[in-house]
Tab-separated table of C-alpha atoms and ligand atoms in Angstrom:
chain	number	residue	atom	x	y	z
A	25	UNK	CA	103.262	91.325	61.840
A	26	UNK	CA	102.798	92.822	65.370
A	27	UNK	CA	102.926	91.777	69.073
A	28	UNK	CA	99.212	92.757	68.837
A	29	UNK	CA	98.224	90.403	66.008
A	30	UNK	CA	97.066	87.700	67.801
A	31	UNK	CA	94.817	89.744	70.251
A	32	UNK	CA	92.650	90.896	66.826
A	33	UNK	CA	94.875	93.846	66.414
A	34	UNK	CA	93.793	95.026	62.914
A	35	UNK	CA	94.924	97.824	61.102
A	36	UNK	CA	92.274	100.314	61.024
A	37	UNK	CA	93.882	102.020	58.035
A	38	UNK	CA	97.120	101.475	55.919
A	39	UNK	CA	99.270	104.510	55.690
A	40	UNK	CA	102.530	104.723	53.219
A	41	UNK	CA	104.762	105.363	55.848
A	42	UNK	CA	107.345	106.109	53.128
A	43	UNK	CA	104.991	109.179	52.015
A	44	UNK	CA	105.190	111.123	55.409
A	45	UNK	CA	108.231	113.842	55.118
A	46	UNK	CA	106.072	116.563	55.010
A	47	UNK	CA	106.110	118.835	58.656
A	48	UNK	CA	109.537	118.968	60.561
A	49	UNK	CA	108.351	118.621	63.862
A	50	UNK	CA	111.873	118.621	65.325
A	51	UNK	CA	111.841	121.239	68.058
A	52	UNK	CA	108.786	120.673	70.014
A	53	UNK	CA	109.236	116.993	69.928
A	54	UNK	CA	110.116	115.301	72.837
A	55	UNK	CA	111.249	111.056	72.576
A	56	UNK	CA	112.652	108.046	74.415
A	57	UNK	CA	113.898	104.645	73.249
A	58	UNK	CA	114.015	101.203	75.047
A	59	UNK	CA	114.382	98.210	74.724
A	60	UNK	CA	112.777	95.251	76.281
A	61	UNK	CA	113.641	91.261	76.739
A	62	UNK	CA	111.423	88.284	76.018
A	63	UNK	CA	110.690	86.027	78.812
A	64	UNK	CA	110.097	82.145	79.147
A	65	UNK	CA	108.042	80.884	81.939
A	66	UNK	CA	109.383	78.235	83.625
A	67	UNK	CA	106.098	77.463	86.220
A	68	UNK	CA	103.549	78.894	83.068
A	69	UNK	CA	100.438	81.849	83.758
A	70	UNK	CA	97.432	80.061	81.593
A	71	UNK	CA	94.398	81.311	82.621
A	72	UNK	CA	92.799	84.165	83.573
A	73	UNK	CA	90.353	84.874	86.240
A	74	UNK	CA	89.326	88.698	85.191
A	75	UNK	CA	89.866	89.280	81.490
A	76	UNK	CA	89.875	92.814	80.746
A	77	UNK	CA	92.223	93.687	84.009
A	78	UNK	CA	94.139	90.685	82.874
A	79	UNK	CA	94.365	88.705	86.763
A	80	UNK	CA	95.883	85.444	86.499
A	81	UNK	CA	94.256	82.163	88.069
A	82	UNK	CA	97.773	81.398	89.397
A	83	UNK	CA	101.308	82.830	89.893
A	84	UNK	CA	104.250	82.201	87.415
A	85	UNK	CA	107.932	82.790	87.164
A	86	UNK	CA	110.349	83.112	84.457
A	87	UNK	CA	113.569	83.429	83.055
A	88	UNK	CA	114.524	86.688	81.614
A	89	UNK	CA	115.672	86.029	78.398
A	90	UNK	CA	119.437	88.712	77.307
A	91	UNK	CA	118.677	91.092	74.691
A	92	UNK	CA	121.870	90.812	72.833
A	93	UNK	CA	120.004	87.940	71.386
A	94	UNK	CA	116.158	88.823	71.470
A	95	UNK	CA	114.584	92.390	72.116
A	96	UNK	CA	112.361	94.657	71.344
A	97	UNK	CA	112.865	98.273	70.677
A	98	UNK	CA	110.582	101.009	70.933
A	99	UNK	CA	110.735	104.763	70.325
A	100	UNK	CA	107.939	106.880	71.461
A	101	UNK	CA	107.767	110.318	70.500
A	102	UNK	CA	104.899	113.152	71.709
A	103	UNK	CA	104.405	116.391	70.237
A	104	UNK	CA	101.932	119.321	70.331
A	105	UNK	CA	101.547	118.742	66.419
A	106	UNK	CA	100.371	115.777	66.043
A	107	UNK	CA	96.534	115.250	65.523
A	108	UNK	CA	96.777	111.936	66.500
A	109	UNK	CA	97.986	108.459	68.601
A	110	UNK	CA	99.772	106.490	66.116
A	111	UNK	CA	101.794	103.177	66.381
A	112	UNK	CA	103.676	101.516	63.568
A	113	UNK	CA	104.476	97.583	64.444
A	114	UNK	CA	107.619	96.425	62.243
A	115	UNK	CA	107.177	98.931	59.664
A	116	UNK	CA	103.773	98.782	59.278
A	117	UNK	CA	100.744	101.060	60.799
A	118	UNK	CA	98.654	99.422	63.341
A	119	UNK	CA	95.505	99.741	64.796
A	120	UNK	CA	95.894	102.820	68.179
A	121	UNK	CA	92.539	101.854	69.167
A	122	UNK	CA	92.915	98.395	70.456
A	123	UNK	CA	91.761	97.838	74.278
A	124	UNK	CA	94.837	96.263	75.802
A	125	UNK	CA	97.093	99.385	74.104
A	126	UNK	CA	94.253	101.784	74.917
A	127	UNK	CA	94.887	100.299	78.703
A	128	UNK	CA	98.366	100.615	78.779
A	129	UNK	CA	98.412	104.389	77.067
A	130	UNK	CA	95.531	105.292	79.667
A	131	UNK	CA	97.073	104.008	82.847
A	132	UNK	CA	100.677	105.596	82.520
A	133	UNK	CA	99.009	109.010	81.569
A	134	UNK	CA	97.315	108.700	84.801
A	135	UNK	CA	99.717	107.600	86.655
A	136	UNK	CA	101.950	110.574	85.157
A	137	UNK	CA	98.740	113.463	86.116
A	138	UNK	CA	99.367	111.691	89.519
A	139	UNK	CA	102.545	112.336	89.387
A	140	UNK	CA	102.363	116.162	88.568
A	141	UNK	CA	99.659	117.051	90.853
A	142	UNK	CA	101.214	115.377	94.025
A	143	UNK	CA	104.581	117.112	93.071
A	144	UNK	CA	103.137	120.645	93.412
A	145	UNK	CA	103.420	123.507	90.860
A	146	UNK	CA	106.633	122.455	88.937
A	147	UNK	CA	106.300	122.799	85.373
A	148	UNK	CA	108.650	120.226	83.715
A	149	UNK	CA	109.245	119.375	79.862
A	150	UNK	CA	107.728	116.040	81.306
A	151	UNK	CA	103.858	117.312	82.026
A	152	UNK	CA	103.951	119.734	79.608
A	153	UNK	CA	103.985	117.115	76.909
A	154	UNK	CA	100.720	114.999	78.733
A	155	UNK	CA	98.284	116.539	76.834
A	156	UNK	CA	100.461	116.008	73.260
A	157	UNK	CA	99.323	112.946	71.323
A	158	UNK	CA	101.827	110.615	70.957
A	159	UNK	CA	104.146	108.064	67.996
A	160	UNK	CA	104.966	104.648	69.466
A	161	UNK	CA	107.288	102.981	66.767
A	162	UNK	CA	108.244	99.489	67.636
A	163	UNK	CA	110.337	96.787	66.155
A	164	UNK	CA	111.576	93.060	67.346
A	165	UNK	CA	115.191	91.912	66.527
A	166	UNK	CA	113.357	88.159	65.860
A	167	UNK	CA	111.168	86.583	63.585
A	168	UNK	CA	107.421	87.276	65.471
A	169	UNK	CA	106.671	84.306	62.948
A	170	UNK	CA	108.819	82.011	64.667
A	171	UNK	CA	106.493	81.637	67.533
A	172	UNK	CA	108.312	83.467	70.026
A	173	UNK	CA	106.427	85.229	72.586
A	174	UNK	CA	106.732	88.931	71.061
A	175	UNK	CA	103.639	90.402	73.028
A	176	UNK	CA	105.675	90.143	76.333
A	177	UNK	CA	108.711	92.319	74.767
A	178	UNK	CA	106.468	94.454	72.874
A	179	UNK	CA	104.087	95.208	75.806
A	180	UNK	CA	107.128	95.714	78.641
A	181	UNK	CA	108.921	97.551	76.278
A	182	UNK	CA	105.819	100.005	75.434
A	183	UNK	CA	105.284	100.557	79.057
A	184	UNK	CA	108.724	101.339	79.981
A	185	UNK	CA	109.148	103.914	76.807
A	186	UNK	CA	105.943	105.694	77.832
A	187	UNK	CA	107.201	105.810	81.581
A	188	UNK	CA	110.487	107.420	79.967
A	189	UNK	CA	109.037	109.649	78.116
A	190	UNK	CA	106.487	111.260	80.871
A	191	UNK	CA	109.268	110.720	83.371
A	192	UNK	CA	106.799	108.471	85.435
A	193	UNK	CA	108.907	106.268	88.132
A	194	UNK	CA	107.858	103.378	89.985
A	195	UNK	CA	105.545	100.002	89.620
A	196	UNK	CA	105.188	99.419	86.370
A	197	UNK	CA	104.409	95.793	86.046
A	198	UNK	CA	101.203	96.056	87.077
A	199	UNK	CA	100.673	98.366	83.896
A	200	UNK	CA	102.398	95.994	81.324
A	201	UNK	CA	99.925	93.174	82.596
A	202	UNK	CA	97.157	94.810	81.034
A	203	UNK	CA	98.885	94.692	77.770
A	204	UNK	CA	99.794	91.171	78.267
A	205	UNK	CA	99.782	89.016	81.433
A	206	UNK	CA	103.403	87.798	80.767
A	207	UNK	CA	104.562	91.029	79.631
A	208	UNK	CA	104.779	91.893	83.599
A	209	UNK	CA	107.641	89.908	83.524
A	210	UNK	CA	109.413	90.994	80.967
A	211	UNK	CA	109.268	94.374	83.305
A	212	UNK	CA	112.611	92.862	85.208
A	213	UNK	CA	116.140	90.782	84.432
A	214	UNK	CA	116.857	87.837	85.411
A	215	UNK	CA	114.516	85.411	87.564
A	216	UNK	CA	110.976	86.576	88.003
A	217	UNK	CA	107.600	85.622	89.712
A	218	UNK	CA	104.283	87.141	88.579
A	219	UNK	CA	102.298	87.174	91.899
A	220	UNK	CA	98.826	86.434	91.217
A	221	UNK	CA	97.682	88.752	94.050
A	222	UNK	CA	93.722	88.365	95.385
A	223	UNK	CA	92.304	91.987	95.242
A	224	UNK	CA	89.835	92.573	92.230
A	225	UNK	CA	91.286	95.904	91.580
A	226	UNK	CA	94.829	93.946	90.716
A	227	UNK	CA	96.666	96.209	92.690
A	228	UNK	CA	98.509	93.293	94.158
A	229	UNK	CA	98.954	91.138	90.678
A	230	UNK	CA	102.493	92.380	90.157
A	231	UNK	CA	105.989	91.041	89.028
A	232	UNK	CA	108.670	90.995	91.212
A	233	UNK	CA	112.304	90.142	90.837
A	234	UNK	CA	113.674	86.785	92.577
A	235	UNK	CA	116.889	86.691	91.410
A	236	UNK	CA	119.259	89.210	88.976
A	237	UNK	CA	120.576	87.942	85.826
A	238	UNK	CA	123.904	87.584	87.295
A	239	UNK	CA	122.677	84.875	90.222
A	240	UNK	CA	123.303	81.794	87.699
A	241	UNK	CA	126.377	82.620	85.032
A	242	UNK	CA	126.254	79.183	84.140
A	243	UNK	CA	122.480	78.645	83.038
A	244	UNK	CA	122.297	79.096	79.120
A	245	UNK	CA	119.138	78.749	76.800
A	246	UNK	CA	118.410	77.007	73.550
A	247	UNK	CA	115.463	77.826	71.175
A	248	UNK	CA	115.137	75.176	68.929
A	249	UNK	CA	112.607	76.515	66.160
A	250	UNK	CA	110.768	73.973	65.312
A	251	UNK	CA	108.615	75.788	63.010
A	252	UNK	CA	108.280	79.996	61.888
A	253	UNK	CA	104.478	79.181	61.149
A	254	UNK	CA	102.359	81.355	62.837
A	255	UNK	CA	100.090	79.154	65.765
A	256	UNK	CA	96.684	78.501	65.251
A	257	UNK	CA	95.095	79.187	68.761
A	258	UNK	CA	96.511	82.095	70.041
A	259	UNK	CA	97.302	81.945	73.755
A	260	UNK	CA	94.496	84.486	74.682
A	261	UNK	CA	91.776	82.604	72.862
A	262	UNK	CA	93.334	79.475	74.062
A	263	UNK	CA	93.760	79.902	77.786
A	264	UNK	CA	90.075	81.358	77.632
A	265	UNK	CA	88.294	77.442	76.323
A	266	UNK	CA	90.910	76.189	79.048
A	267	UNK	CA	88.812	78.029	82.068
A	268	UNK	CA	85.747	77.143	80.626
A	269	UNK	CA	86.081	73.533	79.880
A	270	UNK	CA	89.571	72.066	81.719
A	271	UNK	CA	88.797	70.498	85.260
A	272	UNK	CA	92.656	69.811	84.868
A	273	UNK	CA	93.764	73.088	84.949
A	274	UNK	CA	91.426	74.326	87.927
A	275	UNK	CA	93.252	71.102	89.389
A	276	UNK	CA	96.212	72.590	88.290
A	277	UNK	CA	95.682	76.244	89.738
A	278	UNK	CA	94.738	75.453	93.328
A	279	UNK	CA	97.033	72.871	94.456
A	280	UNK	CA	99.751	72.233	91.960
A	281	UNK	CA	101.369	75.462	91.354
A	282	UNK	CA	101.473	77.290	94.757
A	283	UNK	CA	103.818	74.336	96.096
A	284	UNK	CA	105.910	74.110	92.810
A	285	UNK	CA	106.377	78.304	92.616
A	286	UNK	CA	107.733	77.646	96.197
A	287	UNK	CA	109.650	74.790	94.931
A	288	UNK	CA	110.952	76.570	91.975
A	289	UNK	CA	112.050	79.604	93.798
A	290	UNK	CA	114.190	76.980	96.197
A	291	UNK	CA	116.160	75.591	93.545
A	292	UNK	CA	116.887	78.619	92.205
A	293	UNK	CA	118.293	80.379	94.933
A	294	UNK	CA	120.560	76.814	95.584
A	295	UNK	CA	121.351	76.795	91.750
A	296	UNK	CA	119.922	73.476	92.007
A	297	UNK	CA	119.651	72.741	88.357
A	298	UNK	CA	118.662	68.985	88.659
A	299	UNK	CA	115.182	70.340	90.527
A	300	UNK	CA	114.976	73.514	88.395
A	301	UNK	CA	115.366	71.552	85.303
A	302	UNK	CA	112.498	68.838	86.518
A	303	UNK	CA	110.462	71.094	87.927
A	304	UNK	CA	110.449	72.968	84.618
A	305	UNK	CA	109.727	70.028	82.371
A	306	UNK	CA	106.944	68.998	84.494
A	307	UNK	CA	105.378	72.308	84.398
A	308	UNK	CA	105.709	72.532	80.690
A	309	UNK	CA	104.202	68.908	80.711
A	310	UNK	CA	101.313	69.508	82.862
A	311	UNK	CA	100.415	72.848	80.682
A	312	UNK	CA	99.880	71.191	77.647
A	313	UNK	CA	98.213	68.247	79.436
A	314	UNK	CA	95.958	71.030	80.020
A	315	UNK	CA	95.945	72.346	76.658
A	316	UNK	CA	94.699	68.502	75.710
A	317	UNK	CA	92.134	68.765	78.339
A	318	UNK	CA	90.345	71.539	76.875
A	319	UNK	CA	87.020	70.726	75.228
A	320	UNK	CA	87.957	70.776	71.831
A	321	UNK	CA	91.393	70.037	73.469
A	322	UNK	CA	94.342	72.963	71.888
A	323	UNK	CA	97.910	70.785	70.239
A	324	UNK	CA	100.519	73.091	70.311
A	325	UNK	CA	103.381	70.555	70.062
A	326	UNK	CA	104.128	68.942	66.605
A	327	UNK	CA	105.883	65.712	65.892
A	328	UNK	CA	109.086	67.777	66.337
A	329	UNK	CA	108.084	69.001	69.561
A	330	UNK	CA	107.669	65.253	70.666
A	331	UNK	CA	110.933	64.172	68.917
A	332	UNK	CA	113.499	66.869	70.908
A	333	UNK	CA	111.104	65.553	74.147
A	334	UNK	CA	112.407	62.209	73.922
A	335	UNK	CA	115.970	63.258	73.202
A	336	UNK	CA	116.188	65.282	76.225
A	337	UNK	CA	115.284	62.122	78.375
A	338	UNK	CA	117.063	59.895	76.775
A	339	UNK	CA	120.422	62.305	77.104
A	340	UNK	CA	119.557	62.769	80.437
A	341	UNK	CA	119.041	58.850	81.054
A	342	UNK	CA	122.112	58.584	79.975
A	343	UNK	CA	124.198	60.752	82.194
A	344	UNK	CA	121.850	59.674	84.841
A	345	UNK	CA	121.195	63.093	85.848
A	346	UNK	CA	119.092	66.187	84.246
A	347	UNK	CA	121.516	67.664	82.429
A	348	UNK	CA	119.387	69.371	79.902
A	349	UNK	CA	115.214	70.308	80.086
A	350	UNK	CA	112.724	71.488	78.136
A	351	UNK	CA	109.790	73.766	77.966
A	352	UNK	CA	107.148	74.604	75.179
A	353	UNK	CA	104.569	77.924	75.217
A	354	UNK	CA	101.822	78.144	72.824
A	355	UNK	CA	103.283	76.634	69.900
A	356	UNK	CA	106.259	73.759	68.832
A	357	UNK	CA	109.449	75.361	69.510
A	358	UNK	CA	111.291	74.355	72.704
A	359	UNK	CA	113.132	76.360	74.856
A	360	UNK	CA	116.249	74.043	76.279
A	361	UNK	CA	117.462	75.086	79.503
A	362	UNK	CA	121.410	73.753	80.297
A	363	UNK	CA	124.833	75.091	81.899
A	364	UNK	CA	127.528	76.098	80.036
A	365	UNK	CA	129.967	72.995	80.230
A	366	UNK	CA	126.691	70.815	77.912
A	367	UNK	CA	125.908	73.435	75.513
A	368	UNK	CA	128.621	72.039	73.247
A	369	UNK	CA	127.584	68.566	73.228
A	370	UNK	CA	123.830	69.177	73.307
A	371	UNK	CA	124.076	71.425	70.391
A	372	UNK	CA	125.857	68.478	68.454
A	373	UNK	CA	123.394	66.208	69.614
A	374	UNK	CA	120.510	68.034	68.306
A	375	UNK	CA	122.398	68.690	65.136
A	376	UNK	CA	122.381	64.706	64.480
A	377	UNK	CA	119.047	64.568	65.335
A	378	UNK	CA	118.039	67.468	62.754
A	379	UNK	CA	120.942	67.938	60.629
A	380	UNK	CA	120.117	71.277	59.067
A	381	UNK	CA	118.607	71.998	55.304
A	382	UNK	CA	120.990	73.810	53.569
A	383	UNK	CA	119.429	77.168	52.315
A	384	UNK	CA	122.025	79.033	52.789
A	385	UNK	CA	120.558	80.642	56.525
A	386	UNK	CA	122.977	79.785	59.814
A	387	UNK	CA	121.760	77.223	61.450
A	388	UNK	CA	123.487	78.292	64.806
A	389	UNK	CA	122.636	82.220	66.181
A	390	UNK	CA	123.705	84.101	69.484
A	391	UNK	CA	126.145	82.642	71.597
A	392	UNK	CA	129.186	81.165	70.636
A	393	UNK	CA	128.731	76.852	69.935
A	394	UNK	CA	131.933	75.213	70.018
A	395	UNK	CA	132.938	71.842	68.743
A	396	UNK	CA	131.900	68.279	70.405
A	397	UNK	CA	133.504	65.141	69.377
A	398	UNK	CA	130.458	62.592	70.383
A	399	UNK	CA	131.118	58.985	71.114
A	400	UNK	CA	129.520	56.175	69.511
A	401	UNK	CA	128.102	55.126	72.830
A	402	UNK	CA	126.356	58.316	73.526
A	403	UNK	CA	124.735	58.633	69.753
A	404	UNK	CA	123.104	54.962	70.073
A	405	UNK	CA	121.606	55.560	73.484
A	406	UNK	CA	120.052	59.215	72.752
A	407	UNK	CA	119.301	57.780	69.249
A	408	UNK	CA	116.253	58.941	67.698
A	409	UNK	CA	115.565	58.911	63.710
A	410	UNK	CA	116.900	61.110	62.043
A	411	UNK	CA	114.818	64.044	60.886
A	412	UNK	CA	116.401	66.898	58.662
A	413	UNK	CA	115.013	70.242	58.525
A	414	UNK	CA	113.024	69.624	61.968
A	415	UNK	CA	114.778	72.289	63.705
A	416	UNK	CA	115.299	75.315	61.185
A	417	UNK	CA	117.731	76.950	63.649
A	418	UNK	CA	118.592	77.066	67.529
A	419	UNK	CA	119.173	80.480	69.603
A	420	UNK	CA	121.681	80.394	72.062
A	421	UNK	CA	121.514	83.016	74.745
A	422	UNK	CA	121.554	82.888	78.337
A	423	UNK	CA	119.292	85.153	81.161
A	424	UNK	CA	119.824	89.208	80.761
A	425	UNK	CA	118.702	92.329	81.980
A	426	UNK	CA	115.435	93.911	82.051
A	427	UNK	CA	114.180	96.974	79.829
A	428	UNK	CA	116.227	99.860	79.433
A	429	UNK	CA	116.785	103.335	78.068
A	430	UNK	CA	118.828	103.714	74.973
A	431	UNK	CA	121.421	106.414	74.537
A	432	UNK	CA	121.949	105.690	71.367
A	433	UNK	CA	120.930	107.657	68.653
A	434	UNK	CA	121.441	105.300	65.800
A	435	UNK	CA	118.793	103.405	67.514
A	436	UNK	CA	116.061	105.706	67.513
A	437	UNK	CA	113.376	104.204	65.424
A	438	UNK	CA	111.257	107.662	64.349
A	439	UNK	CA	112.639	110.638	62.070
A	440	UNK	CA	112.485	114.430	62.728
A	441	UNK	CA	109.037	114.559	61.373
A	442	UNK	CA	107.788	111.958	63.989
A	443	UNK	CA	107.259	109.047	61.188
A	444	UNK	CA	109.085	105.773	60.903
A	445	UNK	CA	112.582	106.158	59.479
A	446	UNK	CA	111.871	103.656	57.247
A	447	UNK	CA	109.245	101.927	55.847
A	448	UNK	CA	110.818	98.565	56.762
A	449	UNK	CA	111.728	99.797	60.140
B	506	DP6	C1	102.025	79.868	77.360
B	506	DP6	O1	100.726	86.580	78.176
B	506	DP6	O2	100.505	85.846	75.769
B	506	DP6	O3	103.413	81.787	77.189
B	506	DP6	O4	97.698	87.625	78.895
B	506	DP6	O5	96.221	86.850	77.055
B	506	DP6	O6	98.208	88.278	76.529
B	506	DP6	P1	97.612	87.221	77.465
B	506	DP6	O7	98.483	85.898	77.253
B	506	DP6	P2	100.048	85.716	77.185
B	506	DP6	O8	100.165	84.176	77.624
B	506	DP6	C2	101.376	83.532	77.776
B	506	DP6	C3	101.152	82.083	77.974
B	506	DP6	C4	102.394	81.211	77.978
B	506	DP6	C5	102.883	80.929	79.397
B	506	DP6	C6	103.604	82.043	80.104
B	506	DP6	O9	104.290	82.856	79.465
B	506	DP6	O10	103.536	82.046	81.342
């Protein structure tokens, strides 16, 4: 499964990747590797107002997401003997000819001609290579199953290999956005805002950076994965019926967002996490009361979803502050955003809440969880039934930096020959 499944991305042959040792290509081969962060939006893109340039019908921000816990990583190779484009998505050939990659391949080799002509005569190993065909091998370190929003990694992280490998420099968001809006985001660490812009070129629908990863040391995030099913509506399809049918969400574009983006970028330059964690609820509350406004209405939450909802208010009630806060994208896991003195106690809390199923798999990844003794007074006022298996694991990571080049070797996805190195790469 690929970050281009859910935009139709079928293969348009299969190919035994394992079968492929035939030419060594070696010497005229030239390759990068990067790798590329997820992002969650705390103010959420849905909605698009030109589809094919991919121009949002309001601006977003997110949280850059570190890669120690969830990345993508992509090696792109070209060379003069290959007959062909060809991209292999988690070990398995996918289809080169789909639009949005067909956007992103076009606009960096033009951007690279650009590049050569405007920078006279020289002859580098970069431009020699632009009329090559190129390998894009890309894999994610996380389950695409598990809901998580791979096409933003896999899209930022395409962009920035290509850019690596034809030594292109510069805006590159705008580029990523036409592989997928939120993969503009994923273009930069830390705290970023995807500027909706007004030109109908898109020239000026670009991400930009608000605040570097090391602004907040204290903010961590959760994933609580509610469920590795695949989602029904996908968000492209989805925020599509949304335009056409939600009153809500034009509501929602032209006078609800512009003052919370302004709002949002406020508390986070004050580290204000009780209005950056209320701000982000509401935002993720008012999305899916779009989702439910949309004629027939889109449910991405599940009973789970509603469940770790609850808990979060009634923990916060509790402490009488916003200590903890949610937000959901286009399916039922949440993404809990805290500081580092409650990850401890939250982690317990949603433990009790969904004590896990034993099969064997940890039920804690990323981050280091430590112990929480939790008093009898706290467990009856957050108290919620009790519903095992619910949440089949929980991520803890906390906001990183944006793509970058790898150095190392070991890393390098595609062989001497220019195929995968495995076939369950
Ligand atoms: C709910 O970026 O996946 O995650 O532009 O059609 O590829 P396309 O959609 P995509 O939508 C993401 C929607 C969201 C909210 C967000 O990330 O802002």
């Amino acid at each position: 499964m690929g970050w281009m499944d859910r935009h139709d991305g079928r293969r348009s042959r299969e190919r035994d990747t394992n079968n492929c040792n035939s030419k060594n290509q070696g010497g005229k081969m030239k390759k990068a590797t990067c790798t590329a962060p997820v992002n969650i939006a705390v103010i959420k893109y849905w909605g698009k107002r030109n589809e094919e340039l991919i121009l949002p019908i309001n601006s977003s921000l997110s949280v850059t997401l570190h890669q120690d816990q969830l990345k993508t990583t992509t090696t792109v190779a070209a060379s003069r003997d290959f007959t062909e484009d060809r991209i292999w998505l988690n070990g398995k050939e996918d289809n080169i000819s789909h639009p949005r990659l067909q956007s992103c391949l076009r606009e960096i080799r033009r951007l690279a001609r650009k590049r050569r002509s405007s920078g006279g005569s020289r002859e580098d190993s970069a431009s020699r290579i632009l009329n090559d065909k190129v390998h894009i091998c890309s894999v994610n370190n996380f389950p695409t199953a598990a809901g998580l929003a791979s096409s933003a990694a896999g899209y930022a992280c395409l962009v920035y290999s290509l850019a690596k490998l034809y030594g292109v420099e510069g805006e590159l968001s705008e580029i990523a956005r036409q592989g997928s809006g939120s993969a503009c985001r994923s273009m930069y660490g830390g705290f970023v805002q995807w500027v909706m812009g007004e030109r109908e070129d898109g020239k000026d629908s670009l991400a930009q950076l608000v605040e570097p990863e090391t602004h907040w040391p204290e903010l961590r995030i959760l994933i609580l994965v509610a469920s590795a099913e695949k989602k029904h509506v996908g968000s492209t399809a989805g925020m599509q019926t949304s335009v056409e049918t939600s009153p809500l969400l034009k509501l929602r574009a032209e006078s609800v967002v512009p003052g919370r983006m302004v709002e949002m970028i406020e508390a986070i330059k004050k580290k204000d996490f009780e209005a950056f964690g209320q701000l982000t609820m509401k935002d993720s509350n008012q999305f899916h009361a779009t989702c439910l406004d949309t004629y027939p209405p889109i449910f991405y939450l599940n009973q789970v979803s509603h469940r770790i909802i609850s808990l979060v208010h009634r923990y916060n009630t509790y402490y009488g502050q916003t200590k903890v806060a949610y937000s959901f994208d286009a399916g039922p896991n949440a993404v809990i955003f805290t500081l580092e003195p409650t990850v401890n106690e939250f982690v317990e809390i949603v433990k009790s809440s969904f004590p896990p199923e034993s099969n064997g798999d940890p039920y804690l990844k990323g981050l280091p969880v430590g112990p929480a003794p939790l008093s009898q007074e706290l467990l009856s006022a957050v108290e919620t039934d009790v519903c095992p298996g619910g949440v089949q694991y929980v991520i803890v990571t906390q906001p990183g930096p944006g793509p970058v080049e790898s150095r190392d070797l070991s890393l390098d996805l595609l062989g001497p020959d220019g195929l995968p190195k495995t076939s369950s790469a």
